[in-house]
PDB file of C-alpha atoms in Angstrom:
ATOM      1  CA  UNK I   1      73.803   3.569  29.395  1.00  0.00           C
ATOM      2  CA  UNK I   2      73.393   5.442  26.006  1.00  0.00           C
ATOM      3  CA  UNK I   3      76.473   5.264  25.003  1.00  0.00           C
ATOM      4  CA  UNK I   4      76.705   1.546  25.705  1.00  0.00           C
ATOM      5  CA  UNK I   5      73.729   0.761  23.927  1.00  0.00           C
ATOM      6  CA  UNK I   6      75.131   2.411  20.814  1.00  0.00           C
ATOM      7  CA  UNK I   7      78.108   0.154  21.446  1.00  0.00           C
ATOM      8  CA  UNK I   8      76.140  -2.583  21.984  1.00  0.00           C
ATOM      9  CA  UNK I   9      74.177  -2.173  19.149  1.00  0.00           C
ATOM     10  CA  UNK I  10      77.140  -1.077  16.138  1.00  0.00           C
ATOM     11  CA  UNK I  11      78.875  -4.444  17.607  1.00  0.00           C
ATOM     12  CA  UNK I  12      75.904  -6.791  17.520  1.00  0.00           C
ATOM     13  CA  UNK I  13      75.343  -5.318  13.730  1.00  0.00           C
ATOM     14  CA  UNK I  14      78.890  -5.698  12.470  1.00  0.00           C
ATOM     15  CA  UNK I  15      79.571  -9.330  13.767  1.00  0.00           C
ATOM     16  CA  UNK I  16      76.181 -10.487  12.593  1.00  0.00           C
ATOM     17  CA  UNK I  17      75.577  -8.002   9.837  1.00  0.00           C
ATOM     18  CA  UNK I  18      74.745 -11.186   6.730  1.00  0.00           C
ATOM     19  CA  UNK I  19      72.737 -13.038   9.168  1.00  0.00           C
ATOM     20  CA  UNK I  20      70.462  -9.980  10.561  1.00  0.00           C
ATOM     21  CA  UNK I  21      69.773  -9.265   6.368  1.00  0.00           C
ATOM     22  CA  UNK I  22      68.840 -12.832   5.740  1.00  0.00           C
ATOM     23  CA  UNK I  23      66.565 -12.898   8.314  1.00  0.00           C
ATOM     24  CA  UNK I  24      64.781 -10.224   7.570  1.00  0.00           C
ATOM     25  CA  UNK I  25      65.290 -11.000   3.162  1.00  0.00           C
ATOM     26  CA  UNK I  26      61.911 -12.571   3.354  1.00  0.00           C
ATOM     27  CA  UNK I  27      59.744  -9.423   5.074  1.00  0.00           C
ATOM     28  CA  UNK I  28      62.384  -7.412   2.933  1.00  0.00           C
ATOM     29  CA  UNK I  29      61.268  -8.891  -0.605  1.00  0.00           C
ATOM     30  CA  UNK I  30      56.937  -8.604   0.583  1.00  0.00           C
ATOM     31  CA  UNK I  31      57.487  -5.096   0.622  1.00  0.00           C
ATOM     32  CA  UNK I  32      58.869  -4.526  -2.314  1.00  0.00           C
ATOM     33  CA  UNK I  33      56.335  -6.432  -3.915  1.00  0.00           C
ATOM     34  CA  UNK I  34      53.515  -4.126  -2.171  1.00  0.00           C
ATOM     35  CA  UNK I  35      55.699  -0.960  -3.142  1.00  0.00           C
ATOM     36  CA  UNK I  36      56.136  -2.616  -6.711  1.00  0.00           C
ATOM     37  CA  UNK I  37      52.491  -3.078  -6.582  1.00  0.00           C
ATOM     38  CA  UNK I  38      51.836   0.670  -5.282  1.00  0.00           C
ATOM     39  CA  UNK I  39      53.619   2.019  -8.824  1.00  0.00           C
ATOM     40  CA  UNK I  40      52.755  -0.437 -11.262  1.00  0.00           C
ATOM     41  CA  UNK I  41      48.693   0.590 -10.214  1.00  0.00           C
ATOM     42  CA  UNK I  42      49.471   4.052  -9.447  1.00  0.00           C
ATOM     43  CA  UNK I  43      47.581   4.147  -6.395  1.00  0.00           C
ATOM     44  CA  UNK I  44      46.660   7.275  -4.605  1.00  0.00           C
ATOM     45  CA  UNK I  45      47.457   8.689  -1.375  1.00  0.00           C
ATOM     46  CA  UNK I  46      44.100   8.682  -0.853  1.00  0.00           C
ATOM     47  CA  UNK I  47      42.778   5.864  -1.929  1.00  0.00           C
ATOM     48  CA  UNK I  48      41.550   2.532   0.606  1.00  0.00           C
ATOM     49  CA  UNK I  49      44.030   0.346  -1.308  1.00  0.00           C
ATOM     50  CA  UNK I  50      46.768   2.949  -0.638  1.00  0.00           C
ATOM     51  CA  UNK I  51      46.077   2.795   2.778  1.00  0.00           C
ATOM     52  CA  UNK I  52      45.135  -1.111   3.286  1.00  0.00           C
ATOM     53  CA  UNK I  53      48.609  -1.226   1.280  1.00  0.00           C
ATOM     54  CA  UNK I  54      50.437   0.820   4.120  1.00  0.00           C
ATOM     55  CA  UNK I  55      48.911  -0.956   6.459  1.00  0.00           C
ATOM     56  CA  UNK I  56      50.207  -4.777   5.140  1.00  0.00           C
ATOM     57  CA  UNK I  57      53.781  -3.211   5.066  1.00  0.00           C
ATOM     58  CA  UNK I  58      52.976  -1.764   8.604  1.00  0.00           C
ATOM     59  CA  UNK I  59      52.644  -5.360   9.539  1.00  0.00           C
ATOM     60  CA  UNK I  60      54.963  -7.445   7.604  1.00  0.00           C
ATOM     61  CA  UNK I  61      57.613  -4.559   9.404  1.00  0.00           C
ATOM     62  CA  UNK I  62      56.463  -5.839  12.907  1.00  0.00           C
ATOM     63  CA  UNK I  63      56.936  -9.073  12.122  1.00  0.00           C
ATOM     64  CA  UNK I  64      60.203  -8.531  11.169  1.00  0.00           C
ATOM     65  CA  UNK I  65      60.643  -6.575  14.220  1.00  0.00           C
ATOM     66  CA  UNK I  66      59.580 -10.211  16.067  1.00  0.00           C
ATOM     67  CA  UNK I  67      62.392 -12.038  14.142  1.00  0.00           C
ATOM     68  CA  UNK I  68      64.573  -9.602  15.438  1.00  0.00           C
ATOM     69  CA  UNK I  69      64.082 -10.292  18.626  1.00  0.00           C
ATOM     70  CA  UNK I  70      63.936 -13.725  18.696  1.00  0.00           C
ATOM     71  CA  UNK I  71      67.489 -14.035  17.278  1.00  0.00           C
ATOM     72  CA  UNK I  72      69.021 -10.975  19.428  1.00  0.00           C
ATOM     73  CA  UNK I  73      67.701 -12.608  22.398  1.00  0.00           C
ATOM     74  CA  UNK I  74      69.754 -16.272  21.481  1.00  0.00           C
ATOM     75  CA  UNK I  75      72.040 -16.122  18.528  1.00  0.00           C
ATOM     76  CA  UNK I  76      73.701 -19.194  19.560  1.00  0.00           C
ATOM     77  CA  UNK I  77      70.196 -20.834  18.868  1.00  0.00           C
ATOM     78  CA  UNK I  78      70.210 -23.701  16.677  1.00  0.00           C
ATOM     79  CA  UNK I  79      66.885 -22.466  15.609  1.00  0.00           C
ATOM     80  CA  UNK I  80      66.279 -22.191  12.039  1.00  0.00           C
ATOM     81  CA  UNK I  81      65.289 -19.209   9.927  1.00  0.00           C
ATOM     82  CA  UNK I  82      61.859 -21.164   8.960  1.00  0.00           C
ATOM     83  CA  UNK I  83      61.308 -21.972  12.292  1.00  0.00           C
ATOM     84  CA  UNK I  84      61.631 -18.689  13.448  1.00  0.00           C
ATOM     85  CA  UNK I  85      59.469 -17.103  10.885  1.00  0.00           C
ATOM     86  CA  UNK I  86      56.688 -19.779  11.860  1.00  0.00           C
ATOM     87  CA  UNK I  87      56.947 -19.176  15.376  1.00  0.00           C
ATOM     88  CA  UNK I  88      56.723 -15.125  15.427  1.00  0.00           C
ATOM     89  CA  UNK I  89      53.676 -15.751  12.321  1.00  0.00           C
ATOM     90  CA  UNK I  90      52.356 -17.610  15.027  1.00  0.00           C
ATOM     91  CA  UNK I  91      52.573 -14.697  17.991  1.00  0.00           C
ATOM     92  CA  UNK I  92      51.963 -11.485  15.034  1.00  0.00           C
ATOM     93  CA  UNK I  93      47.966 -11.173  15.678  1.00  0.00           C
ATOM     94  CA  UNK I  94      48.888 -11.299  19.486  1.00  0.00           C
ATOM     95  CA  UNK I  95      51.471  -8.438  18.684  1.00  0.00           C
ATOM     96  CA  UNK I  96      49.615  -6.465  16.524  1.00  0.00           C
ATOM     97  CA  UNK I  97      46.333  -6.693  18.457  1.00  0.00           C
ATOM     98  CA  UNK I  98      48.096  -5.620  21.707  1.00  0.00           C
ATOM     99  CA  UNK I  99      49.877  -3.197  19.081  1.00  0.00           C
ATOM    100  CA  UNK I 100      46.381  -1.207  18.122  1.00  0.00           C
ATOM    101  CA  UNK I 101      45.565  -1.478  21.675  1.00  0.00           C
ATOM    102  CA  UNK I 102      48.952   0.831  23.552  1.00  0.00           C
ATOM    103  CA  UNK I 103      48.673   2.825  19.765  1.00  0.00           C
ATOM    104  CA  UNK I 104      44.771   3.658  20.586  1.00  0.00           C
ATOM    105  CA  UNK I 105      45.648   4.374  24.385  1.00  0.00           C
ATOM    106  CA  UNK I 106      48.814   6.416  23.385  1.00  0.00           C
ATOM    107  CA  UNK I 107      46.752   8.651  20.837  1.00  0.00           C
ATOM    108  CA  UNK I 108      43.791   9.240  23.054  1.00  0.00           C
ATOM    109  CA  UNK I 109      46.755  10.076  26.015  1.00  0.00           C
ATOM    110  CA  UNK I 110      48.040  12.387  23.216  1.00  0.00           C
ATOM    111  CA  UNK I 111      44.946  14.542  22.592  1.00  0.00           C
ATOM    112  CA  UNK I 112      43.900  15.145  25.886  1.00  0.00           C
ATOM    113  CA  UNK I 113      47.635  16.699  27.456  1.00  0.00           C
ATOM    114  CA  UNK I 114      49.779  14.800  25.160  1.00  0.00           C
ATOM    115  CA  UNK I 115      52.425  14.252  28.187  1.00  0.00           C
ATOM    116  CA  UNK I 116      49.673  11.306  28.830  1.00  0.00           C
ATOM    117  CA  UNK I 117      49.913   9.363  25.667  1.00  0.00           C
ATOM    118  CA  UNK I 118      54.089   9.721  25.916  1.00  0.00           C
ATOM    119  CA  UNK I 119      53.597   8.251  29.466  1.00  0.00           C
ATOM    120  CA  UNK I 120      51.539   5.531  28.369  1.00  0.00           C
ATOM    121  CA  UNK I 121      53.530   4.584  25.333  1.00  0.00           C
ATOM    122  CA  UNK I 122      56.593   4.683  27.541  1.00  0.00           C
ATOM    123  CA  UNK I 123      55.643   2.752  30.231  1.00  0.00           C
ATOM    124  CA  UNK I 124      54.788  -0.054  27.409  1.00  0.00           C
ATOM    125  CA  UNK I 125      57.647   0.235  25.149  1.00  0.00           C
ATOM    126  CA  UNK I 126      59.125  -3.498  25.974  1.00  0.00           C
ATOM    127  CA  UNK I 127      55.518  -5.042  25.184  1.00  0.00           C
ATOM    128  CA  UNK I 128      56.967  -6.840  21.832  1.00  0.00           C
ATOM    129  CA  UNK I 129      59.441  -7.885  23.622  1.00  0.00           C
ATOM    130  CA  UNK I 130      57.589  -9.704  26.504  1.00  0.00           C
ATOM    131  CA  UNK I 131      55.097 -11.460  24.304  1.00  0.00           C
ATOM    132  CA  UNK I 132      58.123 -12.351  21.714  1.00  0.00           C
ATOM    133  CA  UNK I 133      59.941 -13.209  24.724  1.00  0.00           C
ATOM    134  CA  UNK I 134      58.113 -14.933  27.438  1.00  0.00           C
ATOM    135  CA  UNK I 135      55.628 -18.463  27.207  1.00  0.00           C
ATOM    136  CA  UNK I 136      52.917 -16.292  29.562  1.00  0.00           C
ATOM    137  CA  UNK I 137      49.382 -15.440  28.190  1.00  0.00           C
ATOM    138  CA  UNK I 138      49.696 -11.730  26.252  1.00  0.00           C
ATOM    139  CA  UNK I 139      47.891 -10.499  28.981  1.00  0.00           C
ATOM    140  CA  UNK I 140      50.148 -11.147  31.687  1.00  0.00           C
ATOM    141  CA  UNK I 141      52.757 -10.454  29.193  1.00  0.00           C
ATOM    142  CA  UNK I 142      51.163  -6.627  28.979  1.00  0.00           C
ATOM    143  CA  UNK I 143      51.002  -6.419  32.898  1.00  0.00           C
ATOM    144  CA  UNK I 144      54.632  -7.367  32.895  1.00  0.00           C
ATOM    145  CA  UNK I 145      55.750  -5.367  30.652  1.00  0.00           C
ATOM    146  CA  UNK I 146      53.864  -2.227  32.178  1.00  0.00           C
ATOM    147  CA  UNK I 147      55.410  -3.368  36.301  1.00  0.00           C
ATOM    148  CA  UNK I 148      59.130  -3.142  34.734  1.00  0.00           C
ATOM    149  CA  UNK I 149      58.976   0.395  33.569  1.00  0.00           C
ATOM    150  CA  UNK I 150      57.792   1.308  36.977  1.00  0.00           C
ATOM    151  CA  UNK I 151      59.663   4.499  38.258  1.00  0.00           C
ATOM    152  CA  UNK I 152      61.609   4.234  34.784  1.00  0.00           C
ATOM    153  CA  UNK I 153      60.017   6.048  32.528  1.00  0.00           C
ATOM    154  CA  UNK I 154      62.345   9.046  32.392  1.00  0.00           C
ATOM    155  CA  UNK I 155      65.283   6.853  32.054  1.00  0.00           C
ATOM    156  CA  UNK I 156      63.634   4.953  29.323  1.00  0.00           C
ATOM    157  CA  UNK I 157      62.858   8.630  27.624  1.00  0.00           C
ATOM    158  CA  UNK I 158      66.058   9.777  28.162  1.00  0.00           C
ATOM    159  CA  UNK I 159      67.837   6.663  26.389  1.00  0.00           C
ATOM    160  CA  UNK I 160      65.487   6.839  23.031  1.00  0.00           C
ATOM    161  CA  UNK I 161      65.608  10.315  22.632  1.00  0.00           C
ATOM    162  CA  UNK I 162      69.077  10.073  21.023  1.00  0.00           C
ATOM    163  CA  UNK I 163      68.053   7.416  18.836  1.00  0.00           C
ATOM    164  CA  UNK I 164      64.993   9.658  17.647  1.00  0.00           C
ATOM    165  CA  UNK I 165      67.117  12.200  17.026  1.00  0.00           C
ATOM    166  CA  UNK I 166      69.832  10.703  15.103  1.00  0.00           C
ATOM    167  CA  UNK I 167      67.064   8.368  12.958  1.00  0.00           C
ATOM    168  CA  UNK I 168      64.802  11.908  12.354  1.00  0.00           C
ATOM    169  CA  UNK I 169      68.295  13.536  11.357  1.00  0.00           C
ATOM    170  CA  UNK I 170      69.652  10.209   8.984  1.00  0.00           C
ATOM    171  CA  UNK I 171      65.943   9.953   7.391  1.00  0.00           C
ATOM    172  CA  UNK I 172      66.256  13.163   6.141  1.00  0.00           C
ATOM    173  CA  UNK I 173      69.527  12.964   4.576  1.00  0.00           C
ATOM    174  CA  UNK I 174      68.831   9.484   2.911  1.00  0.00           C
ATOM    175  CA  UNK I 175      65.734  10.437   1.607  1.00  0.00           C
ATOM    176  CA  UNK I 176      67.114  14.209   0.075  1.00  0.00           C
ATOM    177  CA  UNK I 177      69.487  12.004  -1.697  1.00  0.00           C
ATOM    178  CA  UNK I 178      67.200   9.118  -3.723  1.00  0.00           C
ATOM    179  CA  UNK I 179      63.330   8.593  -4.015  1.00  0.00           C
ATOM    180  CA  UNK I 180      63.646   5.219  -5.154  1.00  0.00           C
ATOM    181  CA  UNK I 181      61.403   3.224  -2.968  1.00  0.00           C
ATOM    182  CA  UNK I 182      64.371   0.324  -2.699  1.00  0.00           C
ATOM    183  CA  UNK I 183      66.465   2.385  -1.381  1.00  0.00           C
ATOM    184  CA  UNK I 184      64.069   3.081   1.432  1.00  0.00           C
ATOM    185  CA  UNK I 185      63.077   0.268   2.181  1.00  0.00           C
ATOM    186  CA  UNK I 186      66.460  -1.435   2.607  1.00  0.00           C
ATOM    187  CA  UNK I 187      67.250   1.828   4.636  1.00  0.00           C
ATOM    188  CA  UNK I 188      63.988   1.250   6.995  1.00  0.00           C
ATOM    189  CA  UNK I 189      65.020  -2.232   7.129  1.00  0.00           C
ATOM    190  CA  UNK I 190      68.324  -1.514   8.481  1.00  0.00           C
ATOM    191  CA  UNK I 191      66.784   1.657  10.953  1.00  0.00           C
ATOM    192  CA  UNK I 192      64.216  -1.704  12.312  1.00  0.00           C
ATOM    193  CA  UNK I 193      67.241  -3.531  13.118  1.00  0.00           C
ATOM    194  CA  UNK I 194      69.224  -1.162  14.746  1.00  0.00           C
ATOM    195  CA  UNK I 195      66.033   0.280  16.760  1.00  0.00           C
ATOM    196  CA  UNK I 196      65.652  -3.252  17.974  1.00  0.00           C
ATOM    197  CA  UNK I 197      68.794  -3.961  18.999  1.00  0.00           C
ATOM    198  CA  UNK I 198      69.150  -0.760  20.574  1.00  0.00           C
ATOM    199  CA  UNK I 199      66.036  -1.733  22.686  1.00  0.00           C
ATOM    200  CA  UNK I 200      66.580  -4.840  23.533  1.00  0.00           C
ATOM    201  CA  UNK I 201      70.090  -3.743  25.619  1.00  0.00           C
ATOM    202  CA  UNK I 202      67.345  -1.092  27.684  1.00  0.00           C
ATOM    203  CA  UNK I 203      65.271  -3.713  28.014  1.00  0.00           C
ATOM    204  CA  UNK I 204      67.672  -6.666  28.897  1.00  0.00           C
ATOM    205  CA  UNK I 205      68.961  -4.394  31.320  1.00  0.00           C
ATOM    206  CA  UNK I 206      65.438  -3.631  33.366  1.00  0.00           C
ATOM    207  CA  UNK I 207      64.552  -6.552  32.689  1.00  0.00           C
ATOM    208  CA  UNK I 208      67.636  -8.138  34.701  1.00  0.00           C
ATOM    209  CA  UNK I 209      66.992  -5.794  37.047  1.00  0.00           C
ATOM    210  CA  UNK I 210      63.424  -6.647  38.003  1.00  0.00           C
ATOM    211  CA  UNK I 211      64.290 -10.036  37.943  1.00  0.00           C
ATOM    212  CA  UNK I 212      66.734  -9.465  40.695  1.00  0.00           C
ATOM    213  CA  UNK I 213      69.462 -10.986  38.025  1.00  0.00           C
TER     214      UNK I 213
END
């Protein structure tokens, strides 16, 4: 399964490599504005702007993260870029709401064993996916998303610990070699689209699966 989600996922990249970039040109070119913003006022790590600065990139990443999605899922979709950035602006403060809400769960898991808040985030980690996805209310959307990782949370551990791995180990390397800011961001960009196609084979898969597809 690993090894075919890599597959999967270096495949889905190279044939659709231009298209994947200009989808995500638009979330791409916000950030560097905010980053271009973060120098030009030489704001502080710990400063509120700095941090309400983070926290717009944190966003405009997700929804990125939803265009993803929405064009992995159907690339034969006739669908247009606009249209697809109005329809996941449209589901983003469903997203990120739910988003705060398995973070906050996850964190409080964390500091009480910390095996807790990996379970939890684990046995949500297709819940973009499933709003993104699916015409249901978020909430059913959330229940759903929690019944399919039922009795597959070690198999869903197993399959993103590589990926952690290898993205911890690239990070590190790409980041000893520049500190220009576009240079990480385009990297990050490229890490958010291989992430998401990597999940989306796990979770095509269960999801088939539970479906009885």
């Amino acid at each position: 399964m690993i090894l075919e989600g890599f597959k999967f996922s270096i495949n889905f990249l190279k044939d659709n490599f231009k298209k994947l970039i200009t989808i995500v040109s638009i979330p791409i070119v916000f950030e560097l504005i905010l980053n271009s913003f973060n120098s030009i006022s030489e704001i502080t790590g710990n400063s509120i702007t700095f941090y309400l600065v983070t926290t717009a990139g944190l966003f405009i990443q997700t929804w990125a993260q939803c265009i993803l999605i929405i064009f992995i899922a159907d690339k034969t979709s006739t669908r247009s870029i606009s249209d697809l950035y109005i329809y996941t602006l449209y589901k983003l403060p469903l997203v990120i709401m739910w988003s705060l809400f398995v973070g906050l769960a996850a964190t409080l898991g964390i500091l009480l064993f910390i095996l807790p808040g990996i379970y939890i985030g684990l046995r949500y980690a297709f819940y973009i996916f499933e709003i993104i996805l699916s015409s249901k209310k978020s909430t059913q959307a959330m229940k759903d998303s929690f019944a399919m990782t039922e009795g597959k949370v070690m198999q869903i551990f197993l399959y993103i610990l590589p990926l952690m791995i290898t993205v911890i180990l690239l990070s590190v390397f790409i980041y000893s070699l520049s500190n220009f800011y576009i240079i990480g961001i385009l990297y990050n960009y490229l890490i958010i689209i291989f992430t998401t196609l990597y999940s989306y084979y796990l979770y095509n898969n269960i999801k088939s699966s539970t479906d009885g597809t």
